C-alpha cells in the first residue's frame, strides 16, 4: 500500500512540473504584439480608461453598436449582462440586476435612469427612442448617486451622441428586411468656421409592418413601426477653454405600437 501511494504522488509531481514548464514557455511573437484597445468612458463625469474606472460598467463604442446592429434599448440589452428590457404597451421598462419599476404611470420614476447626452429622460414612454449617430453607450450596474442629476437604485444607461467635427463628412445607409422593414440613416457634418464653428445633422427613418395580427376587419397589425427622428447640432468653440453646444432633436412615432394579446383561458371561459 505504501509503495502504491508513493508512486501516485510521484506521478502527480511530474504532471505539475510539466504544467509549470508549459505555463513558463514564452508566448508566440504575434500574441505579444497584440495591443489592448483603450476604451475611454465618462461614467464619472470625466474621461477615464474603462479598465481603471472602479464601477461595474459595460461600454460600447460607435463601431461596436454598428457591428451589433443595435438601434434601441431592446437590442442593447442582448449584449449587456444582467440587463433586461421589456415593453408594456407604449412604455419601455428597463431592469438591471433584477431591479426595475413596473409602475409606468406619470407619477412614477423608473429605478434605472436613462440619460441622453447628460439629460435625464423622466418617463418610460420616452425610452422608445431610436439610437442613431451614437458615439458611445455606457451601462452602469448597481445603485447610482446624483452625479447625472437623478439617483437610481438599479443602475444607469448613458447614451452619448456624436458631436460635430471639424472635418466635412457625409454618411448614409439603407436596410431592408422581413415584414417590409425599411431603415434609412443619414449624417451630414460640416465645418462652418474653421476650428471654431461646426454643424451636424442626423436623420433616421424606420418603418415595418406589424408582427401581431389584428383580427378586426380593416384593422392595423400591432407591433409595427413608423418612426422619424432627427437631431441638429451646432458646436461653437471660441477658444481652447470654452465650447458651447446647441442642440435640437425630435422623434415622431406614427404607429400602433405593442398591444396586449388576449389568450383563451385553459378552462374555456
mmCIF file of N, CA, C and O in Angstrom, residues 170-225:
data_model
loop_
_atom_site.group_PDB
_atom_site.id
_atom_site.type_symbol
_atom_site.label_atom_id
_atom_site.label_comp_id
_atom_site.label_asym_id
_atom_site.label_seq_id
_atom_site.Cartn_x
_atom_site.Cartn_y
_atom_site.Cartn_z
ATOM 1 N N UNK A 170 -20.031 62.977 -44.940
ATOM 2 C CA UNK A 170 -21.389 62.540 -45.236
ATOM 3 C C UNK A 170 -21.426 61.023 -45.116
ATOM 4 O O UNK A 170 -20.533 60.327 -45.623
ATOM 5 N N UNK A 171 -22.450 60.518 -44.458
ATOM 6 C CA UNK A 171 -22.590 59.076 -44.292
ATOM 7 C C UNK A 171 -24.068 58.716 -44.349
ATOM 8 O O UNK A 171 -24.909 59.385 -43.739
ATOM 9 N N UNK A 172 -24.394 57.657 -45.097
ATOM 10 C CA UNK A 172 -25.787 57.226 -45.223
ATOM 11 C C UNK A 172 -25.829 55.744 -45.531
ATOM 12 O O UNK A 172 -24.923 55.195 -46.170
ATOM 13 N N UNK A 173 -26.878 55.079 -45.055
ATOM 14 C CA UNK A 173 -27.097 53.677 -45.388
ATOM 15 C C UNK A 173 -28.589 53.390 -45.341
ATOM 16 O O UNK A 173 -29.367 54.129 -44.732
ATOM 17 N N UNK A 174 -28.982 52.319 -45.999
ATOM 18 C CA UNK A 174 -30.379 51.894 -46.058
ATOM 19 C C UNK A 174 -30.429 50.382 -45.895
ATOM 20 O O UNK A 174 -29.605 49.660 -46.474
ATOM 21 N N UNK A 175 -31.387 49.906 -45.113
ATOM 22 C CA UNK A 175 -31.539 48.485 -44.831
ATOM 23 C C UNK A 175 -32.974 48.060 -45.114
ATOM 24 O O UNK A 175 -33.914 48.847 -44.945
ATOM 25 N N UNK A 176 -33.117 46.807 -45.538
ATOM 26 C CA UNK A 176 -34.447 46.275 -45.824
ATOM 27 C C UNK A 176 -34.507 44.841 -45.329
ATOM 28 O O UNK A 176 -33.521 44.103 -45.395
ATOM 29 N N UNK A 177 -35.695 44.454 -44.785
ATOM 30 C CA UNK A 177 -35.823 43.105 -44.244
ATOM 31 C C UNK A 177 -37.252 42.607 -44.267
ATOM 32 O O UNK A 177 -38.111 43.148 -44.985
ATOM 33 N N UNK A 178 -37.508 41.566 -43.478
ATOM 34 C CA UNK A 178 -38.833 40.962 -43.423
ATOM 35 C C UNK A 178 -39.871 41.949 -42.911
ATOM 36 O O UNK A 178 -39.540 42.941 -42.257
ATOM 37 N N UNK A 179 -41.135 41.627 -43.202
ATOM 38 C CA UNK A 179 -42.262 42.478 -42.828
ATOM 39 C C UNK A 179 -42.114 43.887 -43.409
ATOM 40 O O UNK A 179 -42.532 44.872 -42.788
ATOM 41 N N UNK A 180 -41.506 43.973 -44.591
ATOM 42 C CA UNK A 180 -41.281 45.254 -45.263
ATOM 43 C C UNK A 180 -40.541 46.240 -44.363
ATOM 44 O O UNK A 180 -40.811 47.446 -44.380
ATOM 45 N N UNK A 181 -39.620 45.702 -43.580
ATOM 46 C CA UNK A 181 -38.829 46.568 -42.705
ATOM 47 C C UNK A 181 -37.866 47.398 -43.537
ATOM 48 O O UNK A 181 -37.120 46.892 -44.367
ATOM 49 N N UNK A 182 -37.894 48.692 -43.291
ATOM 50 C CA UNK A 182 -37.016 49.618 -44.010
ATOM 51 C C UNK A 182 -36.445 50.613 -43.016
ATOM 52 O O UNK A 182 -37.168 51.168 -42.179
ATOM 53 N N UNK A 183 -35.147 50.838 -43.128
ATOM 54 C CA UNK A 183 -34.492 51.815 -42.269
ATOM 55 C C UNK A 183 -33.475 52.610 -43.077
ATOM 56 O O UNK A 183 -32.658 52.040 -43.809
ATOM 57 N N UNK A 184 -33.550 53.923 -42.929
ATOM 58 C CA UNK A 184 -32.588 54.812 -43.564
ATOM 59 C C UNK A 184 -31.935 55.673 -42.494
ATOM 60 O O UNK A 184 -32.614 56.236 -41.631
ATOM 61 N N UNK A 185 -30.610 55.767 -42.560
ATOM 62 C CA UNK A 185 -29.853 56.601 -41.636
ATOM 63 C C UNK A 185 -28.915 57.487 -42.427
ATOM 64 O O UNK A 185 -28.235 57.028 -43.349
ATOM 65 N N UNK A 186 -28.879 58.760 -42.059
ATOM 66 C CA UNK A 186 -28.016 59.707 -42.748
ATOM 67 C C UNK A 186 -27.412 60.709 -41.789
ATOM 68 O O UNK A 186 -28.050 61.123 -40.815
ATOM 69 N N UNK A 187 -26.166 61.089 -42.066
ATOM 70 C CA UNK A 187 -25.445 62.053 -41.232
ATOM 71 C C UNK A 187 -24.708 63.024 -42.140
ATOM 72 O O UNK A 187 -24.046 62.609 -43.107
ATOM 73 N N UNK A 188 -24.837 64.305 -41.851
ATOM 74 C CA UNK A 188 -24.105 65.354 -42.563
ATOM 75 C C UNK A 188 -23.358 66.186 -41.535
ATOM 76 O O UNK A 188 -23.962 66.749 -40.622
ATOM 77 N N UNK A 189 -22.044 66.238 -41.671
ATOM 78 C CA UNK A 189 -21.199 67.033 -40.777
ATOM 79 C C UNK A 189 -20.441 68.057 -41.619
ATOM 80 O O UNK A 189 -19.833 67.704 -42.629
ATOM 81 N N UNK A 190 -20.482 69.320 -41.191
ATOM 82 C CA UNK A 190 -19.855 70.377 -41.991
ATOM 83 C C UNK A 190 -19.239 71.428 -41.081
ATOM 84 O O UNK A 190 -19.906 71.929 -40.171
ATOM 85 N N UNK A 191 -17.959 71.753 -41.300
ATOM 86 C CA UNK A 191 -17.360 72.887 -40.586
ATOM 87 C C UNK A 191 -17.849 74.201 -41.192
ATOM 88 O O UNK A 191 -17.924 74.345 -42.420
ATOM 89 N N UNK A 192 -18.200 75.148 -40.352
ATOM 90 C CA UNK A 192 -18.694 76.445 -40.820
ATOM 91 C C UNK A 192 -17.603 77.505 -40.720
ATOM 92 O O UNK A 192 -17.342 78.228 -41.683
ATOM 93 N N UNK A 193 -16.989 77.605 -39.568
ATOM 94 C CA UNK A 193 -15.825 78.460 -39.357
ATOM 95 C C UNK A 193 -14.697 77.567 -38.875
ATOM 96 O O UNK A 193 -14.850 76.887 -37.850
ATOM 97 N N UNK A 194 -13.611 77.529 -39.568
ATOM 98 C CA UNK A 194 -12.530 76.592 -39.288
ATOM 99 C C UNK A 194 -12.095 76.671 -37.831
ATOM 100 O O UNK A 194 -11.781 77.753 -37.316
ATOM 101 N N UNK A 195 -12.113 75.515 -37.179
ATOM 102 C CA UNK A 195 -11.653 75.330 -35.799
ATOM 103 C C UNK A 195 -12.498 76.071 -34.765
ATOM 104 O O UNK A 195 -12.150 76.063 -33.581
ATOM 105 N N UNK A 196 -13.599 76.696 -35.178
ATOM 106 C CA UNK A 196 -14.405 77.446 -34.212
ATOM 107 C C UNK A 196 -15.898 77.111 -34.267
ATOM 108 O O UNK A 196 -16.562 77.182 -33.235
ATOM 109 N N UNK A 197 -16.421 76.744 -35.425
ATOM 110 C CA UNK A 197 -17.860 76.518 -35.535
ATOM 111 C C UNK A 197 -18.109 75.370 -36.509
ATOM 112 O O UNK A 197 -17.589 75.364 -37.630
ATOM 113 N N UNK A 198 -18.901 74.394 -36.068
ATOM 114 C CA UNK A 198 -19.216 73.237 -36.903
ATOM 115 C C UNK A 198 -20.652 72.803 -36.621
ATOM 116 O O UNK A 198 -21.177 73.002 -35.519
ATOM 117 N N UNK A 199 -21.283 72.218 -37.635
ATOM 118 C CA UNK A 199 -22.654 71.750 -37.502
ATOM 119 C C UNK A 199 -22.784 70.296 -37.909
ATOM 120 O O UNK A 199 -21.980 69.766 -38.682
ATOM 121 N N UNK A 200 -23.803 69.628 -37.384
ATOM 122 C CA UNK A 200 -24.029 68.215 -37.674
ATOM 123 C C UNK A 200 -25.535 67.943 -37.691
ATOM 124 O O UNK A 200 -26.255 68.350 -36.771
ATOM 125 N N UNK A 201 -25.984 67.267 -38.735
ATOM 126 C CA UNK A 201 -27.396 66.917 -38.885
ATOM 127 C C UNK A 201 -27.509 65.407 -39.042
ATOM 128 O O UNK A 201 -26.860 64.819 -39.910
ATOM 129 N N UNK A 202 -28.335 64.781 -38.188
ATOM 130 C CA UNK A 202 -28.521 63.331 -38.206
ATOM 131 C C UNK A 202 -29.999 63.017 -38.408
ATOM 132 O O UNK A 202 -30.864 63.714 -37.865
ATOM 133 N N UNK A 203 -30.256 61.953 -39.175
ATOM 134 C CA UNK A 203 -31.630 61.593 -39.504
ATOM 135 C C UNK A 203 -31.767 60.083 -39.568
ATOM 136 O O UNK A 203 -30.865 59.385 -40.057
ATOM 137 N N UNK A 204 -32.892 59.562 -39.067
ATOM 138 C CA UNK A 204 -33.185 58.142 -39.181
ATOM 139 C C UNK A 204 -34.677 57.973 -39.441
ATOM 140 O O UNK A 204 -35.507 58.656 -38.849
ATOM 141 N N UNK A 205 -34.975 57.072 -40.364
ATOM 142 C CA UNK A 205 -36.366 56.751 -40.714
ATOM 143 C C UNK A 205 -36.525 55.249 -40.670
ATOM 144 O O UNK A 205 -35.771 54.510 -41.321
ATOM 145 N N UNK A 206 -37.500 54.770 -39.887
ATOM 146 C CA UNK A 206 -37.704 53.335 -39.753
ATOM 147 C C UNK A 206 -39.188 53.013 -39.888
ATOM 148 O O UNK A 206 -40.046 53.729 -39.354
ATOM 149 N N UNK A 207 -39.458 51.907 -40.595
ATOM 150 C CA UNK A 207 -40.845 51.504 -40.804
ATOM 151 C C UNK A 207 -40.899 50.011 -41.080
ATOM 152 O O UNK A 207 -40.060 49.477 -41.800
ATOM 153 N N UNK A 208 -41.873 49.324 -40.496
ATOM 154 C CA UNK A 208 -42.116 47.915 -40.820
ATOM 155 C C UNK A 208 -43.549 47.562 -40.452
ATOM 156 O O UNK A 208 -44.195 48.211 -39.603
ATOM 157 N N UNK A 209 -44.064 46.510 -41.086
ATOM 158 C CA UNK A 209 -45.418 46.041 -40.804
ATOM 159 C C UNK A 209 -45.478 45.407 -39.421
ATOM 160 O O UNK A 209 -44.456 45.041 -38.834
ATOM 161 N N UNK A 210 -46.710 45.237 -38.931
ATOM 162 C CA UNK A 210 -46.888 44.685 -37.595
ATOM 163 C C UNK A 210 -46.612 43.196 -37.533
ATOM 164 O O UNK A 210 -46.870 42.444 -38.482
ATOM 165 N N UNK A 211 -46.085 42.755 -36.408
ATOM 166 C CA UNK A 211 -45.821 41.339 -36.187
ATOM 167 C C UNK A 211 -47.039 40.614 -35.622
ATOM 168 O O UNK A 211 -47.093 39.391 -35.654
ATOM 169 N N UNK A 212 -47.992 41.366 -35.092
ATOM 170 C CA UNK A 212 -49.150 40.783 -34.427
ATOM 171 C C UNK A 212 -50.395 41.017 -35.278
ATOM 172 O O UNK A 212 -50.705 42.146 -35.642
ATOM 173 N N UNK A 213 -51.108 39.953 -35.606
ATOM 174 C CA UNK A 213 -52.265 40.057 -36.494
ATOM 175 C C UNK A 213 -53.452 40.695 -35.777
ATOM 176 O O UNK A 213 -53.746 40.389 -34.620
ATOM 177 N N UNK A 214 -54.129 41.578 -36.487
ATOM 178 C CA UNK A 214 -55.352 42.207 -35.980
ATOM 179 C C UNK A 214 -56.541 41.519 -36.629
ATOM 180 O O UNK A 214 -56.749 41.611 -37.843
ATOM 181 N N UNK A 215 -57.332 40.796 -35.823
ATOM 182 C CA UNK A 215 -58.453 40.029 -36.363
ATOM 183 C C UNK A 215 -59.648 40.916 -36.705
ATOM 184 O O UNK A 215 -60.591 40.460 -37.347
ATOM 185 N N UNK A 216 -59.600 42.179 -36.302
ATOM 186 C CA UNK A 216 -60.697 43.084 -36.651
ATOM 187 C C UNK A 216 -60.591 43.451 -38.126
ATOM 188 O O UNK A 216 -59.526 43.845 -38.592
ATOM 189 N N UNK A 217 -61.671 43.323 -38.899
ATOM 190 C CA UNK A 217 -61.608 43.618 -40.341
ATOM 191 C C UNK A 217 -61.166 45.059 -40.599
ATOM 192 O O UNK A 217 -61.735 46.013 -40.057
ATOM 193 N N UNK A 218 -60.130 45.204 -41.417
ATOM 194 C CA UNK A 218 -59.614 46.525 -41.739
ATOM 195 C C UNK A 218 -58.705 47.125 -40.696
ATOM 196 O O UNK A 218 -58.223 48.256 -40.865
ATOM 197 N N UNK A 219 -58.449 46.396 -39.596
ATOM 198 C CA UNK A 219 -57.591 46.922 -38.542
ATOM 199 C C UNK A 219 -56.114 46.837 -38.908
ATOM 200 O O UNK A 219 -55.703 46.073 -39.783
ATOM 201 N N UNK A 220 -55.315 47.632 -38.235
ATOM 202 C CA UNK A 220 -53.877 47.668 -38.477
ATOM 203 C C UNK A 220 -53.165 46.715 -37.526
ATOM 204 O O UNK A 220 -53.481 46.686 -36.329
ATOM 205 N N UNK A 221 -52.234 45.923 -38.064
ATOM 206 C CA UNK A 221 -51.474 45.000 -37.219
ATOM 207 C C UNK A 221 -50.635 45.790 -36.222
ATOM 208 O O UNK A 221 -50.044 46.820 -36.561
ATOM 209 N N UNK A 222 -50.587 45.284 -34.974
ATOM 210 C CA UNK A 222 -49.789 45.949 -33.951
ATOM 211 C C UNK A 222 -48.363 45.423 -33.974
ATOM 212 O O UNK A 222 -48.000 44.566 -34.781
ATOM 213 N N UNK A 223 -47.561 45.954 -33.054
ATOM 214 C CA UNK A 223 -46.114 45.668 -33.041
ATOM 215 C C UNK A 223 -45.465 46.106 -34.350
ATOM 216 O O UNK A 223 -44.542 45.452 -34.849
ATOM 217 N N UNK A 224 -45.944 47.207 -34.889
ATOM 218 C CA UNK A 224 -45.376 47.756 -36.111
ATOM 219 C C UNK A 224 -44.430 48.896 -35.753
ATOM 220 O O UNK A 224 -44.144 49.151 -34.581
ATOM 221 N N UNK A 225 -43.937 49.578 -36.768
ATOM 222 C CA UNK A 225 -43.036 50.709 -36.541
ATOM 223 C C UNK A 225 -43.200 51.709 -37.666
ATOM 224 O O UNK A 225 -43.288 51.342 -38.841
#
